[in-house]
Tab-separated table of C-alpha atoms in Angstrom:
chain	number	residue	atom	x	y	z
A	1	MET	CA	111.692	43.615	87.352
A	2	PRO	CA	109.801	44.271	90.578
A	3	ASP	CA	111.573	43.316	93.777
A	4	TYR	CA	108.458	41.860	95.375
A	5	GLN	CA	106.529	38.619	95.279
A	6	PRO	CA	103.047	37.549	96.348
A	7	VAL	CA	102.498	36.425	99.928
A	8	ASP	CA	100.112	33.593	100.808
A	9	LEU	CA	97.119	35.336	102.369
A	10	THR	CA	97.074	32.916	105.305
A	11	LYS	CA	100.610	34.055	106.196
A	12	CYS	CA	100.302	37.769	105.517
A	13	TYR	CA	99.493	38.613	109.158
A	14	ARG	CA	103.175	37.890	109.838
A	15	LEU	CA	104.129	41.105	108.079
A	16	LEU	CA	102.356	43.002	110.887
A	17	ASN	CA	102.506	40.579	113.775
A	18	HIS	CA	105.687	42.016	115.312
A	19	GLY	CA	104.176	45.475	115.527
A	20	PRO	CA	105.886	47.622	112.889
A	21	THR	CA	104.772	51.159	112.199
A	22	VAL	CA	103.074	51.217	108.803
A	23	LEU	CA	102.404	53.646	106.006
A	24	VAL	CA	98.768	53.796	104.922
A	25	SER	CA	98.332	54.622	101.256
A	26	SER	CA	95.084	55.448	99.526
A	27	ALA	CA	93.683	56.875	96.307
A	28	HIS	CA	90.401	58.222	95.005
A	29	GLY	CA	89.201	60.570	92.294
A	30	GLY	CA	92.626	61.375	90.936
A	31	ARG	CA	94.290	62.009	94.298
A	32	HIS	CA	96.543	59.686	96.179
A	33	ASN	CA	97.979	60.029	99.651
A	34	VAL	CA	100.173	58.380	102.246
A	35	MET	CA	100.212	58.710	106.034
A	36	ALA	CA	102.007	56.980	108.894
A	37	ALA	CA	100.180	54.831	111.442
A	38	ALA	CA	101.792	53.350	114.511
A	39	TRP	CA	98.387	52.070	115.547
A	40	SER	CA	97.615	49.040	113.434
A	41	MET	CA	97.386	45.315	114.077
A	42	PRO	CA	96.244	42.063	112.540
A	43	LEU	CA	92.659	41.199	113.427
A	44	ASP	CA	92.158	37.757	111.910
A	45	PHE	CA	94.044	35.002	110.090
A	46	ASN	CA	91.714	33.693	107.414
A	47	PRO	CA	90.361	35.613	105.712
A	48	PRO	CA	93.038	37.982	106.967
A	49	LYS	CA	91.820	41.199	108.494
A	50	VAL	CA	93.602	44.227	109.909
A	51	ALA	CA	92.678	47.162	112.123
A	52	VAL	CA	94.173	50.649	111.825
A	53	VAL	CA	93.443	53.995	113.449
A	54	ILE	CA	92.890	56.883	111.015
A	55	ASP	CA	92.180	60.310	112.416
A	56	LYS	CA	89.158	62.289	111.278
A	57	ALA	CA	91.215	65.320	110.209
A	58	THR	CA	93.055	63.531	107.402
A	59	LEU	CA	92.832	63.361	103.638
A	60	SER	CA	93.592	59.655	103.930
A	61	ARG	CA	90.349	59.164	105.775
A	62	GLN	CA	88.391	60.923	103.032
A	63	LEU	CA	90.081	58.837	100.339
A	64	ILE	CA	89.614	55.557	102.209
A	65	GLU	CA	85.979	56.220	103.035
A	66	ALA	CA	85.301	57.186	99.420
A	67	SER	CA	87.245	54.358	97.749
A	68	GLY	CA	86.733	51.598	100.313
A	69	GLU	CA	90.382	50.588	99.924
A	70	PHE	CA	93.783	51.130	101.459
A	71	VAL	CA	97.237	49.576	101.543
A	72	LEU	CA	99.304	48.965	104.666
A	73	ASN	CA	102.976	49.266	103.708
A	74	VAL	CA	105.732	48.107	106.089
A	75	PRO	CA	108.554	50.656	105.783
A	76	LEU	CA	112.229	50.210	106.590
A	77	GLN	CA	114.852	52.143	108.495
A	78	PRO	CA	116.066	54.391	105.628
A	79	GLN	CA	112.492	55.618	105.255
A	80	ALA	CA	112.194	56.798	108.880
A	81	ALA	CA	112.460	60.536	108.148
A	82	ALA	CA	109.877	60.227	105.400
A	83	VAL	CA	107.623	58.214	107.731
A	84	LEU	CA	107.913	60.990	110.302
A	85	GLN	CA	107.185	63.604	107.656
A	86	VAL	CA	104.072	61.925	106.245
A	87	GLY	CA	102.966	61.333	109.835
A	88	SER	CA	103.249	65.073	110.539
A	89	ASP	CA	102.048	66.729	107.340
A	90	SER	CA	98.453	66.479	106.142
A	91	GLY	CA	97.331	65.812	102.600
A	92	LEU	CA	94.735	68.508	103.276
A	93	GLN	CA	97.595	71.043	103.287
A	94	VAL	CA	100.254	69.392	101.090
A	95	ALA	CA	99.427	68.871	97.416
A	96	ASP	CA	101.282	65.554	97.088
A	97	LYS	CA	102.797	63.958	100.172
A	98	PHE	CA	104.615	61.400	98.039
A	99	ALA	CA	106.432	64.151	96.162
A	100	ALA	CA	107.007	66.184	99.324
A	101	SER	CA	108.462	63.247	101.278
A	102	GLY	CA	110.404	61.544	98.503
A	103	LEU	CA	108.343	58.373	98.941
A	104	VAL	CA	107.588	56.702	95.623
A	105	ALA	CA	104.130	55.405	94.707
A	106	MET	CA	103.838	52.187	92.694
A	107	SER	CA	100.660	50.706	91.283
A	108	GLY	CA	98.672	48.367	93.469
A	109	HIS	CA	97.379	45.012	92.228
A	110	ALA	CA	93.905	44.293	93.579
A	111	VAL	CA	93.235	47.868	94.701
A	112	ALA	CA	93.670	51.330	93.186
A	113	ALA	CA	95.552	52.532	96.272
A	114	PRO	CA	99.285	52.649	95.577
A	115	HIS	CA	102.152	50.754	97.155
A	116	VAL	CA	105.032	52.709	98.680
A	117	ALA	CA	108.252	51.574	96.988
A	118	GLY	CA	111.116	50.205	99.066
A	119	CYS	CA	109.046	48.670	101.850
A	120	ALA	CA	109.313	45.166	103.299
A	121	GLY	CA	105.740	44.244	102.487
A	122	TRP	CA	102.356	45.450	101.316
A	123	LEU	CA	98.867	44.445	102.467
A	124	GLU	CA	96.150	45.509	100.031
A	125	CYS	CA	92.888	45.915	101.935
A	126	LYS	CA	89.204	46.380	101.246
A	127	LEU	CA	87.476	48.420	103.908
A	128	LEU	CA	84.911	46.533	105.994
A	129	ARG	CA	82.672	49.445	106.800
A	130	GLU	CA	81.892	49.770	110.487
A	131	PRO	CA	80.426	53.256	110.924
A	132	HIS	CA	80.290	53.096	114.726
A	133	ASN	CA	83.970	52.156	115.031
A	134	GLN	CA	84.997	54.720	112.447
A	135	GLN	CA	83.064	57.542	114.119
A	136	GLN	CA	83.592	56.621	117.758
A	137	TYR	CA	87.184	55.348	117.710
A	138	ASP	CA	88.665	56.376	114.324
A	139	LEU	CA	89.050	52.601	113.982
A	140	PHE	CA	89.066	51.127	110.480
A	141	ILE	CA	88.870	47.431	109.712
A	142	GLY	CA	89.977	45.949	106.419
A	143	GLU	CA	90.143	42.555	104.778
A	144	VAL	CA	93.475	41.824	103.144
A	145	VAL	CA	92.759	40.800	99.565
A	146	SER	CA	96.301	40.710	98.202
A	147	ALA	CA	99.698	40.740	99.911
A	148	TRP	CA	103.234	41.223	98.682
A	149	ALA	CA	106.724	41.234	100.139
A	150	ASP	CA	110.338	41.820	99.243
A	151	PRO	CA	111.565	38.202	99.124
A	152	GLU	CA	114.961	39.216	100.463
A	153	LEU	CA	113.135	40.093	103.705
A	154	PHE	CA	110.057	37.845	103.772
A	155	ALA	CA	109.787	34.673	101.717
A	156	ASN	CA	107.688	31.502	101.883
A	157	GLY	CA	105.717	32.981	104.769
A	158	HIS	CA	108.785	33.658	106.915
A	159	TRP	CA	110.894	36.667	107.797
A	160	GLN	CA	114.420	36.085	106.564
A	161	PRO	CA	117.567	36.757	108.620
A	162	ILE	CA	118.380	40.471	108.632
A	163	LEU	CA	121.734	40.806	106.904
A	164	ASP	CA	121.600	44.575	106.454
A	165	ASP	CA	120.700	47.095	109.164
A	166	ALA	CA	118.989	49.192	106.491
A	167	LYS	CA	116.409	46.410	106.163
A	168	ARG	CA	115.030	46.668	109.695
A	169	THR	CA	111.383	47.532	110.232
A	170	LEU	CA	110.442	50.721	112.076
A	171	HIS	CA	108.699	50.865	115.445
A	172	TYR	CA	107.667	54.406	116.254
A	173	ILE	CA	107.772	55.765	119.791
A	174	ALA	CA	106.919	59.508	119.712
A	175	GLY	CA	108.439	62.795	118.522
A	176	GLY	CA	111.322	61.891	116.203
A	177	HIS	CA	112.079	58.702	118.152
A	178	PHE	CA	111.921	55.224	116.677
A	179	PHE	CA	113.129	51.771	117.526
A	180	ALA	CA	114.492	49.588	114.745
A	181	ILE	CA	113.550	45.947	115.057
A	182	GLY	CA	116.330	43.806	116.517
A	183	ASP	CA	117.341	40.276	115.725
A	184	ALA	CA	115.064	37.266	115.615
A	185	PHE	CA	115.388	34.429	118.095
A	186	ASP	CA	113.573	31.194	118.831
A	187	VAL	CA	112.222	29.706	122.015
A	188	SER	CA	110.322	26.533	122.801
A	189	VAL	CA	107.790	25.780	125.480
A	190	PRO	CA	109.538	24.066	128.410
A	191	ASP	CA	108.658	20.382	128.942
B	1	MET	CA	110.295	47.896	147.384
B	2	PRO	CA	108.523	47.559	144.027
B	3	ASP	CA	110.607	48.229	140.955
B	4	TYR	CA	107.880	50.203	139.192
B	5	GLN	CA	106.523	53.719	139.200
B	6	PRO	CA	103.337	55.360	137.943
B	7	VAL	CA	103.206	56.537	134.327
B	8	ASP	CA	101.397	59.732	133.332
B	9	LEU	CA	98.249	58.524	131.584
B	10	THR	CA	98.801	60.905	128.665
B	11	LYS	CA	102.142	59.159	127.975
B	12	CYS	CA	101.162	55.568	128.627
B	13	TYR	CA	100.432	54.845	124.934
B	14	ARG	CA	104.221	54.940	124.477
B	15	LEU	CA	104.497	51.616	126.269
B	16	LEU	CA	102.584	50.046	123.355
B	17	ASN	CA	103.318	52.396	120.492
B	18	HIS	CA	106.286	50.422	119.137
B	19	GLY	CA	104.231	47.269	118.819
B	20	PRO	CA	105.397	44.872	121.540
B	21	THR	CA	103.652	41.590	122.147
B	22	VAL	CA	101.781	41.831	125.438
B	23	LEU	CA	100.547	39.570	128.169
B	24	VAL	CA	96.885	40.042	129.045
B	25	SER	CA	96.089	39.334	132.680
B	26	SER	CA	92.658	39.080	134.217
B	27	ALA	CA	90.835	37.920	137.342
B	28	HIS	CA	87.299	37.164	138.443
B	29	GLY	CA	85.583	35.056	141.073
B	30	GLY	CA	88.751	33.686	142.630
B	31	ARG	CA	90.458	32.778	139.348
B	32	HIS	CA	93.178	34.693	137.616
B	33	ASN	CA	94.727	34.070	134.231
B	34	VAL	CA	97.331	35.297	131.776
B	35	MET	CA	97.526	34.948	127.994
B	36	ALA	CA	99.758	36.322	125.254
B	37	ALA	CA	98.480	38.749	122.620
B	38	ALA	CA	100.490	39.918	119.640
B	39	TRP	CA	97.408	41.766	118.410
B	40	SER	CA	97.043	44.880	120.510
B	41	MET	CA	97.499	48.591	119.866
B	42	PRO	CA	96.833	52.004	121.348
B	43	LEU	CA	93.498	53.454	120.268
B	44	ASP	CA	93.508	56.938	121.776
B	45	PHE	CA	95.724	59.338	123.708
B	46	ASN	CA	93.505	61.044	126.266
B	47	PRO	CA	91.754	59.383	127.867
B	48	PRO	CA	94.051	56.590	126.752
B	49	LYS	CA	92.385	53.610	125.134
B	50	VAL	CA	93.707	50.318	123.806
B	51	ALA	CA	92.428	47.569	121.532
B	52	VAL	CA	93.302	43.891	121.910
B	53	VAL	CA	92.106	40.701	120.223
B	54	ILE	CA	90.934	37.958	122.611
B	55	ASP	CA	89.725	34.698	121.151
B	56	LYS	CA	86.345	33.274	122.102
B	57	ALA	CA	87.793	29.943	123.272
B	58	THR	CA	89.742	31.404	126.197
B	59	LEU	CA	89.338	31.642	129.945
B	60	SER	CA	90.738	35.159	129.709
B	61	ARG	CA	87.726	36.191	127.699
B	62	GLN	CA	85.346	34.792	130.317
B	63	LEU	CA	87.210	36.575	133.117
B	64	ILE	CA	87.419	39.883	131.221
B	65	GLU	CA	83.779	39.843	130.190
B	66	ALA	CA	82.735	39.016	133.767
B	67	SER	CA	85.034	41.482	135.549
B	68	GLY	CA	85.143	44.282	132.958
B	69	GLU	CA	88.874	44.642	133.569
B	70	PHE	CA	92.226	43.544	132.226
B	71	VAL	CA	95.885	44.478	132.359
B	72	LEU	CA	98.213	44.708	129.348
B	73	ASN	CA	101.715	43.784	130.526
B	74	VAL	CA	104.762	44.455	128.307
B	75	PRO	CA	107.086	41.462	128.776
B	76	LEU	CA	110.825	41.267	128.188
B	77	GLN	CA	113.198	38.908	126.425
B	78	PRO	CA	113.834	36.505	129.350
B	79	GLN	CA	110.087	35.899	129.509
B	80	ALA	CA	109.800	34.776	125.878
B	81	ALA	CA	109.395	31.063	126.597
B	82	ALA	CA	106.734	31.814	129.191
B	83	VAL	CA	104.986	34.161	126.747
B	84	LEU	CA	104.954	31.370	124.181
B	85	GLN	CA	103.637	28.927	126.777
B	86	VAL	CA	100.781	31.118	128.001
B	87	GLY	CA	100.000	31.870	124.362
B	88	SER	CA	99.692	28.133	123.663
B	89	ASP	CA	98.028	26.726	126.781
B	90	SER	CA	94.481	27.596	127.759
B	91	GLY	CA	93.285	28.465	131.229
B	92	LEU	CA	90.311	26.250	130.405
B	93	GLN	CA	92.713	23.254	130.545
B	94	VAL	CA	95.473	24.430	132.888
B	95	ALA	CA	94.526	25.118	136.523
B	96	ASP	CA	96.896	28.059	136.960
B	97	LYS	CA	98.844	29.370	133.968
B	98	PHE	CA	100.941	31.596	136.222
B	99	ALA	CA	102.146	28.590	138.180
B	100	ALA	CA	102.556	26.462	135.049
B	101	SER	CA	104.606	29.096	133.201
B	102	GLY	CA	106.633	30.468	136.083
B	103	LEU	CA	105.172	33.932	135.549
B	104	VAL	CA	104.528	35.733	138.841
B	105	ALA	CA	101.286	37.596	139.556
B	106	MET	CA	101.436	40.826	141.568
B	107	SER	CA	98.470	42.828	142.797
B	108	GLY	CA	97.036	45.474	140.508
B	109	HIS	CA	96.263	48.985	141.687
B	110	ALA	CA	93.046	50.282	140.144
B	111	VAL	CA	91.849	46.861	138.948
B	112	ALA	CA	91.590	43.390	140.474
B	113	ALA	CA	93.428	41.874	137.502
B	114	PRO	CA	97.042	41.116	138.415
B	115	HIS	CA	100.271	42.511	137.014
B	116	VAL	CA	102.867	40.083	135.654
B	117	ALA	CA	106.124	40.664	137.527
B	118	GLY	CA	109.302	41.496	135.631
B	119	CYS	CA	107.688	43.360	132.742
B	120	ALA	CA	108.634	46.764	131.318
B	121	GLY	CA	105.218	48.265	131.931
B	122	TRP	CA	101.618	47.674	132.886
B	123	LEU	CA	98.427	49.244	131.549
B	124	GLU	CA	95.427	48.681	133.825
B	125	CYS	CA	92.262	48.829	131.724
B	126	LYS	CA	88.520	49.009	132.193
B	127	LEU	CA	86.624	47.267	129.428
B	128	LEU	CA	84.546	49.549	127.203
B	129	ARG	CA	81.902	47.046	126.258
B	130	GLU	CA	81.303	46.844	122.520
B	131	PRO	CA	79.278	43.660	121.985
B	132	HIS	CA	79.395	43.817	118.179
B	133	ASN	CA	83.197	44.116	118.099
B	134	GLN	CA	83.617	41.429	120.731
B	135	GLN	CA	81.330	38.978	118.922
B	136	GLN	CA	82.213	39.780	115.321
B	137	TYR	CA	85.970	40.412	115.597
B	138	ASP	CA	87.055	39.168	119.048
B	139	LEU	CA	88.053	42.825	119.447
B	140	PHE	CA	88.110	44.287	122.942
B	141	ILE	CA	88.497	47.979	123.716
B	142	GLY	CA	89.652	49.252	127.087
B	143	GLU	CA	90.292	52.586	128.740
B	144	VAL	CA	93.612	52.742	130.568
B	145	VAL	CA	92.863	53.892	134.118
B	146	SER	CA	96.285	53.374	135.671
B	147	ALA	CA	99.717	52.779	134.159
B	148	TRP	CA	103.036	51.700	135.608
B	149	ALA	CA	106.555	51.089	134.340
B	150	ASP	CA	109.961	49.898	135.439
B	151	PRO	CA	111.771	53.264	135.671
B	152	GLU	CA	115.009	51.669	134.518
B	153	LEU	CA	113.260	51.105	131.181
B	154	PHE	CA	110.625	53.844	130.931
B	155	ALA	CA	110.784	57.035	132.988
B	156	ASN	CA	109.255	60.516	132.714
B	157	GLY	CA	107.247	59.374	129.712
B	158	HIS	CA	110.269	58.161	127.732
B	159	TRP	CA	111.882	54.836	126.964
B	160	GLN	CA	115.386	54.818	128.420
B	161	PRO	CA	118.487	53.614	126.551
B	162	ILE	CA	118.655	49.813	126.565
B	163	LEU	CA	121.803	48.913	128.488
B	164	ASP	CA	120.987	45.239	128.913
B	165	ASP	CA	119.842	42.891	126.134
B	166	ALA	CA	117.643	41.125	128.689
B	167	LYS	CA	115.557	44.308	128.880
B	168	ARG	CA	114.367	44.266	125.268
B	169	THR	CA	110.665	44.041	124.522
B	170	LEU	CA	109.295	41.058	122.596
B	171	HIS	CA	107.762	41.186	119.131
B	172	TYR	CA	106.182	37.870	118.261
B	173	ILE	CA	106.264	36.498	114.718
B	174	ALA	CA	104.785	32.964	114.736
B	175	GLY	CA	105.645	29.462	115.996
B	176	GLY	CA	108.494	29.876	118.478
B	177	HIS	CA	109.913	32.870	116.589
B	178	PHE	CA	110.256	36.333	118.079
B	179	PHE	CA	112.091	39.521	117.303
B	180	ALA	CA	113.631	41.466	120.175
B	181	ILE	CA	113.347	45.207	119.826
B	182	GLY	CA	116.531	46.832	118.553
B	183	ASP	CA	118.068	50.148	119.413
B	184	ALA	CA	116.340	53.502	119.399
B	185	PHE	CA	117.300	56.236	116.966
B	186	ASP	CA	116.098	59.729	116.140
B	187	VAL	CA	115.213	61.396	112.893
B	188	SER	CA	113.932	64.836	112.018
B	189	VAL	CA	111.707	66.005	109.208
B	190	PRO	CA	113.889	67.376	106.398
B	191	ASP	CA	113.706	71.155	105.834
């Protein structure tokens, strides 16, 4: 039984809102691929949109431009070495970055691009083609058409208390350096 | 003596790379303003560029479009309530959001837009005007022309070990809910 559940599309921005590093997965013409992206963000609530930077010299870019689809996966601390690896290697040189990194591809729902197993959440996106942004800034915009999360971590539109350090999202700095997300806290606007 | 030092522009993306929520400060024609933005990211290394989402119904947008400048400030945990407040109030209703929130404006260096005191870092940006992105997506792109950081937190292009929980960056979720950043860790690509 899969360990993920659908996320209300109006709440799916919350999977990205705190700035985690993501894995971008894609597929086209019998190839699939996965890369890391520290540079992504929500772009709108409803319909939900996202922005992500995808370098020209990547197989992912070829697959995304050809298929018009991608998935943003929100990886967790035990996946950090694999995130670093798929952020360093290129699918233009490595036959299968999933196999090489140990990351596991699962079928997507509304898109052909795969999910990466063991993540906190998954945003399935249709590319909103913006040739100027793609060429000038390597900037890709997508509409989230389907979203999923591990309910132990994110349920009913809310992040759940982190009971296990292995369930912390990753926030990449540079080199081999990451932050793990810390604990949640609440504030209110002063009267 | 100011508690900040210049940051090498080729390293300044590292102030944003881990996905902190930022404060966007701006000034024009005798008014200044500050708003919160969870939706920002680096967009390029050299020259460094950033992307940030700025809603149409904001004073900040008027000031940024008129001045062509803004500052991305990286606030810290003790500022969370003020971040929430300046993310809720509008400068179109509140005469001075700095005064109302208790945030303190300091002079910028290469831009007229102010810095917010007490942050981890400051990215002074010149707007790269992209009317389609601004209109269609509320998406603003800037080139970082000057960058500064509190050397206790970020020095020689690197985040320093966090010795004080009050020095953790903020990662906004929704409502009054934030994550604080956790601890840094290193990984290496497996052989």
